[in-house]
Coordinates of C-alpha atoms and ligand atoms in Angstrom, one line a residue:
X1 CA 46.7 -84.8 70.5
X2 CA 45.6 -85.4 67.2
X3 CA 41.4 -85.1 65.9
X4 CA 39.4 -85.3 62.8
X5 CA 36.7 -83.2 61.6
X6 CA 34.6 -83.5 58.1
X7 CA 32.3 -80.2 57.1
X8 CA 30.5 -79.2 53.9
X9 CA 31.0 -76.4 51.5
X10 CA 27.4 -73.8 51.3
X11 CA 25.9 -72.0 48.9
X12 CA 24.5 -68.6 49.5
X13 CA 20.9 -67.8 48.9
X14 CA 21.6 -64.5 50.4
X15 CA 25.1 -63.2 49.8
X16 CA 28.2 -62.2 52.2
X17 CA 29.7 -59.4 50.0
X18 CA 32.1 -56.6 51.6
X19 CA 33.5 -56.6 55.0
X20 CA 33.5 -54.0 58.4
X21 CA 36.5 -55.5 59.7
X22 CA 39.3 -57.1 58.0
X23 CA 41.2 -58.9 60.5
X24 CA 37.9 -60.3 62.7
X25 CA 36.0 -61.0 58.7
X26 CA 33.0 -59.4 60.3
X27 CA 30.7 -58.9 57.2
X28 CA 28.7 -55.3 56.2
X29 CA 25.2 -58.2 55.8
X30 CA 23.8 -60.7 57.5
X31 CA 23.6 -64.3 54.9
X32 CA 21.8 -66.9 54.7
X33 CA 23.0 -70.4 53.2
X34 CA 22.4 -74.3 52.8
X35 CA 25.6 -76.7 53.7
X36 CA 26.1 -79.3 50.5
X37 CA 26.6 -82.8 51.3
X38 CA 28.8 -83.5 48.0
X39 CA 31.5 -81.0 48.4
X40 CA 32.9 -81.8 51.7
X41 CA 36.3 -81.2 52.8
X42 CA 38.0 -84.3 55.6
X43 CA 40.7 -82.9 58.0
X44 CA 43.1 -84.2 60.1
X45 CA 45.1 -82.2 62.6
X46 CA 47.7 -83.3 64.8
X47 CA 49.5 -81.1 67.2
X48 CA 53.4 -82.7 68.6
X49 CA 55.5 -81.0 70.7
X50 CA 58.5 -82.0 68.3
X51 CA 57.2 -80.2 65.4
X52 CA 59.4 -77.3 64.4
X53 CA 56.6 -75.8 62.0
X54 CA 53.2 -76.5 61.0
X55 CA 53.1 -78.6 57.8
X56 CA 50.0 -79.1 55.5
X57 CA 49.1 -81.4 52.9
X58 CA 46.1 -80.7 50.2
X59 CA 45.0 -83.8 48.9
X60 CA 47.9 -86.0 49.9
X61 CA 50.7 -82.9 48.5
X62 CA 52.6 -80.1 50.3
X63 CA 50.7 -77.0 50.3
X64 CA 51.7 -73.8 49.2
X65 CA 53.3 -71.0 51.1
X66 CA 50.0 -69.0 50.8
X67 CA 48.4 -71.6 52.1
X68 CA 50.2 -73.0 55.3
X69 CA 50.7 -69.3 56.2
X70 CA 46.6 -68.9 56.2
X71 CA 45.9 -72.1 58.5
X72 CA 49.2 -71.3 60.4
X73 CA 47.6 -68.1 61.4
X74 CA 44.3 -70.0 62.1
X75 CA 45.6 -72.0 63.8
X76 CA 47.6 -69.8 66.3
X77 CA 44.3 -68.7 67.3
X78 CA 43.0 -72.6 68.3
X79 CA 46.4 -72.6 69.8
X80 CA 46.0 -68.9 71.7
X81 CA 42.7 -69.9 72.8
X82 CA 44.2 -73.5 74.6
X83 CA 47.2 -71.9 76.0
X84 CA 49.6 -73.9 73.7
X85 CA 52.4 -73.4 71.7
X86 CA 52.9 -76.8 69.7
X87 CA 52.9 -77.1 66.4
X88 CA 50.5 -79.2 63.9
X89 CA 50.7 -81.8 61.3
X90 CA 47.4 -80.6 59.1
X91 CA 46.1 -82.8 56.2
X92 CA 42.5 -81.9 54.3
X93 CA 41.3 -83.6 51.8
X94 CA 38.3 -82.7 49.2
X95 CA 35.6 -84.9 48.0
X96 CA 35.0 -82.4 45.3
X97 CA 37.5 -81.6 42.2
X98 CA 39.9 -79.1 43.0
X99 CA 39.6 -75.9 40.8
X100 CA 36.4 -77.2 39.4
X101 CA 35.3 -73.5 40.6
X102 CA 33.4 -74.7 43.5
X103 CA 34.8 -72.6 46.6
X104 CA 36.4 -74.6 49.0
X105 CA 37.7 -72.1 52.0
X106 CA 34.4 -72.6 54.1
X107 CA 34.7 -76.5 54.2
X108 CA 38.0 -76.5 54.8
X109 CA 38.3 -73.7 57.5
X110 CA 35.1 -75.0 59.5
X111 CA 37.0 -79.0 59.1
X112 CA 40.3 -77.2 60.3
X113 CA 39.0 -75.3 63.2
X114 CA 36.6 -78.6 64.1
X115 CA 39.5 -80.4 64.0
X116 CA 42.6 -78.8 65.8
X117 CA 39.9 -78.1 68.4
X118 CA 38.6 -81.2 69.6
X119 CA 43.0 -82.1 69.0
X120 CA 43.2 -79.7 72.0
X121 CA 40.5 -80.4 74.0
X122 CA 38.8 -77.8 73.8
X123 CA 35.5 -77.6 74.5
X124 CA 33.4 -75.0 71.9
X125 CA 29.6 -74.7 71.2
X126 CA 28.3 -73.7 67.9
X127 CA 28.4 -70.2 68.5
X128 CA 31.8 -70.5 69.3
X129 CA 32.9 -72.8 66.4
X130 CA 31.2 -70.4 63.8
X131 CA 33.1 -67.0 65.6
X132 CA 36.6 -69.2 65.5
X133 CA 35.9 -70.6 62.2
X134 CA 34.9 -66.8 60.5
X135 CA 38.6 -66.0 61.2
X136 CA 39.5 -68.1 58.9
X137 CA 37.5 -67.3 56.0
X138 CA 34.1 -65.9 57.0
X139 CA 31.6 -68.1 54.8
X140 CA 33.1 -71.2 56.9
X141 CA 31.0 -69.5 59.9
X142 CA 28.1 -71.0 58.1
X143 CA 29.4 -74.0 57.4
X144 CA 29.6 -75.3 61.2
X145 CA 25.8 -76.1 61.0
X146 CA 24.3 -78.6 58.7
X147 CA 21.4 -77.7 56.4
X148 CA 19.7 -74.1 56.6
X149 CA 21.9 -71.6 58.1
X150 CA 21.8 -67.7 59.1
X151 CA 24.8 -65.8 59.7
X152 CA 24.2 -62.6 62.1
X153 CA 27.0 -59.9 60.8
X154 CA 27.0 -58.6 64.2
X155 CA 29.3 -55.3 65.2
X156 CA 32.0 -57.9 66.5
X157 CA 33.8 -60.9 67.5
X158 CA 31.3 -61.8 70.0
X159 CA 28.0 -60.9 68.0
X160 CA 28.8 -62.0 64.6
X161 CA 28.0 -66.0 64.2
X162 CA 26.0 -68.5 62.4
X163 CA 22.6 -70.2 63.9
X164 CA 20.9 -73.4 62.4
X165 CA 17.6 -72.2 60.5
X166 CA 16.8 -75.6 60.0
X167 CA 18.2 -78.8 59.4
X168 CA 19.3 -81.1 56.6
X169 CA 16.1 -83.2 56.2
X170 CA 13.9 -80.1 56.7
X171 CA 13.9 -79.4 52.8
X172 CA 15.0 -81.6 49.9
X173 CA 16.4 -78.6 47.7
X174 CA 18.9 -79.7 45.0
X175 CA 22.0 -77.1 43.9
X176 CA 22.8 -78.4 40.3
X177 CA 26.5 -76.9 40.1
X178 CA 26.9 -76.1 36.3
X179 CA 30.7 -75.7 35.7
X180 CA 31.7 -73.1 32.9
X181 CA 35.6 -72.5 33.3
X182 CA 37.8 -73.8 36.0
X183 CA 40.7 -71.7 36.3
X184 CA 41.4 -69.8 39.8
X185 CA 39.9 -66.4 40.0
X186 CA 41.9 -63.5 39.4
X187 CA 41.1 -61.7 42.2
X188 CA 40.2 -63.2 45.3
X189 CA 37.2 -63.1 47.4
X190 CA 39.2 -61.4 50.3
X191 CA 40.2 -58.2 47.7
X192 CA 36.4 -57.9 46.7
X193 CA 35.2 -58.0 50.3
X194 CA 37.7 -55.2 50.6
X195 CA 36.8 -53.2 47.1
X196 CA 33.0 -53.5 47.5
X197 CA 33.0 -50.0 49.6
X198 CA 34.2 -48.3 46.6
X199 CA 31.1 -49.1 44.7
X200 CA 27.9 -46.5 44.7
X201 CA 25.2 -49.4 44.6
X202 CA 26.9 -51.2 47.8
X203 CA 24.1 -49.5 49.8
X204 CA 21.4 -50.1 48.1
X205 CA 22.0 -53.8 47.7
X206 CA 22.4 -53.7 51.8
X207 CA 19.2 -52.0 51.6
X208 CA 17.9 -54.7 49.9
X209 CA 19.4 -57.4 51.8
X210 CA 17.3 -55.8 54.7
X211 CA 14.3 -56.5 52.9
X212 CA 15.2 -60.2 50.8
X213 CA 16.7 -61.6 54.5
X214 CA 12.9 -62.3 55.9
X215 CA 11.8 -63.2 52.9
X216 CA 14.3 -66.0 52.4
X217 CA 13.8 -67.2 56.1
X218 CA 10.5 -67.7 55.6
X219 CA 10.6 -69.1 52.8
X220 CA 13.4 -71.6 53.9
X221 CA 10.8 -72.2 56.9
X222 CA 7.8 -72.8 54.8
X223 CA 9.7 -75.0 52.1
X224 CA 8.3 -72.1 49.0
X225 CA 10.6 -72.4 46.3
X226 CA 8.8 -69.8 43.9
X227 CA 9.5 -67.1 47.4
X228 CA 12.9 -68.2 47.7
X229 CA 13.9 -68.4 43.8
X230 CA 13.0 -64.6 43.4
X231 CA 15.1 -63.2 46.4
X232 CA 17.8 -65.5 45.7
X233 CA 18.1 -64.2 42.1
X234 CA 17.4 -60.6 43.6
X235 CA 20.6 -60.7 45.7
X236 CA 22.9 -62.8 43.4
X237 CA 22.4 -60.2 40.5
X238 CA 22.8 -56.9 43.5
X239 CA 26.0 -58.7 44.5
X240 CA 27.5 -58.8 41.1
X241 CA 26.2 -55.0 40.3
X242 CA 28.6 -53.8 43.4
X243 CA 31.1 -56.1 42.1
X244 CA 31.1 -54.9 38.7
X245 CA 30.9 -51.3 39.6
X246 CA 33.8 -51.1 41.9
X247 CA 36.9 -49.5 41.5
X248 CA 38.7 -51.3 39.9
X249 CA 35.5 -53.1 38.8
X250 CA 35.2 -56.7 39.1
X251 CA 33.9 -59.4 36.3
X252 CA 33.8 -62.7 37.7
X253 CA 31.1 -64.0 34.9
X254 CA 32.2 -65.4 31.5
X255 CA 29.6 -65.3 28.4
X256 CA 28.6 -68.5 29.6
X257 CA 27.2 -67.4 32.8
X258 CA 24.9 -64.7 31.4
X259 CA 24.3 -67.4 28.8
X260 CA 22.9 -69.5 31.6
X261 CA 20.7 -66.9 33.4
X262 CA 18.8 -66.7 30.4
X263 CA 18.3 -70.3 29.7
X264 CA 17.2 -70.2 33.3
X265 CA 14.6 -67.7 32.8
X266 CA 13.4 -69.5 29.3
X267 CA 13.0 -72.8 31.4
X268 CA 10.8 -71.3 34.2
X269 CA 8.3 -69.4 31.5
X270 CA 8.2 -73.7 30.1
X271 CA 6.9 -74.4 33.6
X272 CA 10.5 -75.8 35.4
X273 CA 10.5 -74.5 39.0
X274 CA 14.8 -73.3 38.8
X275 CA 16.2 -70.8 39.8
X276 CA 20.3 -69.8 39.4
X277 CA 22.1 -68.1 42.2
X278 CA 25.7 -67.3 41.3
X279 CA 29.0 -67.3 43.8
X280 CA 32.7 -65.1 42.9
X281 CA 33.1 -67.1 39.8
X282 CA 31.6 -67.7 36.4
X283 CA 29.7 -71.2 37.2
X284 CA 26.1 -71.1 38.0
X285 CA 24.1 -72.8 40.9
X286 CA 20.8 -74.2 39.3
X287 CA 18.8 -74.3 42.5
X288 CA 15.4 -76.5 42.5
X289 CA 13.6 -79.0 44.1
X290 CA 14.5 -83.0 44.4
X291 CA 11.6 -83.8 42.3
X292 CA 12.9 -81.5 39.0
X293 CA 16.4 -82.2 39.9
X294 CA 16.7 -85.1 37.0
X295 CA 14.9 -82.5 34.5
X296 CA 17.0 -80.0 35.5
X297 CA 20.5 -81.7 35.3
X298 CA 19.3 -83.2 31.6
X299 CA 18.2 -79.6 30.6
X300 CA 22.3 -78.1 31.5
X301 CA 23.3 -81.2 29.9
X302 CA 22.1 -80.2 26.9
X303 CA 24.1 -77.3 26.5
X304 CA 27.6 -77.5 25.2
X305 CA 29.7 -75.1 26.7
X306 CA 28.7 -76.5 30.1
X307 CA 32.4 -78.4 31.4
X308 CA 31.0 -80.1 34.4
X309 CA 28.1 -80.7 36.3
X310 CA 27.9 -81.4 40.5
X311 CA 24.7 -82.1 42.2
X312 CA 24.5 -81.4 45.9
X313 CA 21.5 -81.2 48.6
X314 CA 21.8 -80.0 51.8
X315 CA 24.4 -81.7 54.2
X316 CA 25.3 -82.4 57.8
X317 CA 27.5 -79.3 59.5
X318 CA 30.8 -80.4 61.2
X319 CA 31.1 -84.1 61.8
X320 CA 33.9 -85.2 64.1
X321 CA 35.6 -88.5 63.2
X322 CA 37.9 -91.0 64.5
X323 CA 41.5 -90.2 62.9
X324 CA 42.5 -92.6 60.2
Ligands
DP6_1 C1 30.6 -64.7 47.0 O1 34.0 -66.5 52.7 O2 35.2 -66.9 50.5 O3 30.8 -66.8 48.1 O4 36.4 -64.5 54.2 O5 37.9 -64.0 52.2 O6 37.4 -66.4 52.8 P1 36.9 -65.0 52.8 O7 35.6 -64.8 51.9 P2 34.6 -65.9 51.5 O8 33.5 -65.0 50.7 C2 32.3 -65.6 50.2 C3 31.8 -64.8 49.1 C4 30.6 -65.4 48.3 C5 29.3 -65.2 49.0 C6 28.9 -66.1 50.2 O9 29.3 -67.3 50.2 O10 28.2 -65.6 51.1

């Protein structure tokens, strides 16, 4: 009984920040996002009735406790859902650098619930892949589908899934990754979905979400990159305003970041069509077209307090494999 499943990591042009309901991760907003095809995670899952407990390897080495416990728990559900009890032999594997501050929970949750599905035979949709794989860390909802992708909040398990906006090859947009500081963030994304109610600007930035969410469909849809660079901005800098503003209050940017924004800002007035969009972390995503995606990368380059530097376009969603 054993399956494998490769999906890509996404980043979001309009943000999931602060949750309704903890244990079913069913967001306050709806999101939007594109899956990248160079930051993939591989998984392999096989379930034997003479395992004693689930084990998992990360990149060919035992896992953490934290860790095992969070797929365990995934995984009871695939198991829950297929009416079995045996246990699983998990390994994942990234194509990106660990801890190079690219998150990694989406790819990795929508390859694990991919995975240990097809492993039992189980026979999911889309829809039904995104609601499994939001238990596990709700931005891997998105993940599930390649290329353009919107993420209905919903009001519960059932409503609250991704759907393809459009795919891969509909839009050649590039998401210059420019890395700034690679340690692991102090506080995760799970406490900040939990803080963000504590902050007196969370409803205006839902408000606004309301209002960018059209916007960035259509202009996903009609391939505009001076509509979508605006919204995308728009909501980056609203999430990190209720971040900043909770209580406690949350500072995932370094120097560098703000640093960045306004290199960004100098670049468009000299006529480069960029725009930066900016995750729980300090690193900035330099989105643009293919066409200024060489200008870009040589302009971020240039500056010498960036660490690192991944390019990704938009990728293919879960792709099941033969085991190795
Ligand atoms: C800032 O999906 O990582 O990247 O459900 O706790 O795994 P968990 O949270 P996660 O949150 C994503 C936060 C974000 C914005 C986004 O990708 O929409």
């Amino acid at each position: 009984m054993r399956a494998q499943a490769d999906a890509g990591a996404n980043i979001a042009f309009i943000k999931y920040w602060g949750v309704r309901d903890e244990a079913l991760n069913l967001p306050l907003n709806d999101s939007i996002s594109m899956t990248l095809d160079a930051a993939r995670t591989t998984t392999a899952v096989e379930f034997s009735p003479r395992l004693a407990d689930d084990v998992l390897t990360i990149n060919d080495k035992p896992a953490s406790e934290a860790a095992l416990r969070r797929v365990s728990r995934h995984l009871d559900l695939v198991r829950e859902r297929a009416g079995v009890t045996w246990r699983a032999r998990v390994r994942s594997r990234n194509t990106f650098p660990m801890g190079a501050g690219v998150a990694s929970s989406a790819a990795a949750f929508a390859a694990l619930t991919a995975a240990a599905a097809a492993a039992l035979r189980l026979e999911l949709d889309g829809a039904e892949l995104s609601r499994l794989a939001r238990r596990g860390s709700g931005s891997a909802a998105r993940s599930v589908y390649g290329g353009y992708v919107w993420w209905h909040a919903g009001t519960d398990d059932t409503s609250s899934f991704a759907e393809l906006l459009a795919p891969p090859e509909h839009w050649d947009v590039r998401d210059v990754v420019a890395v700034v500081a690679t340690a692991e963030k102090a506080v995760s994304s799970a406490e900040g979905h939990r803080l963000a109610h504590t902050s007196p600007f969370l409803r205006a930035r839902l408000a606004q979400t309301q209002r960018l969410l059209p916007c960035v469909r259509e202009a996903v849809l009609r391939r505009e990159l001076a509509l979508l660079g605006p919204c995308i901005e728009a909501d980056a800098l609203a999430m990190h305003f209720v971040m900043m503003s909770s209580r406690p209050p949350l500072f995932y940017w370094a120097p560098e970041t703000l640093a960045l924004i306004k290199a960004v800002h100098l670049w468009r007035e000299a006529g480069l069509a960029v725009y930066f969009t900016i995750d729980a972390g300090p690193n900035v995503h330099l989105i643009c077209e293919a066409a200024d995606v060489e200008q870009v990368i040589a302009r971020v380059q240039a500056l010498e307090y960036v660490r690192e530097i991944i390019v990704a376009g938009p990728g293919p969603g879960i792709v099941l494999q033969e085991p190795a």
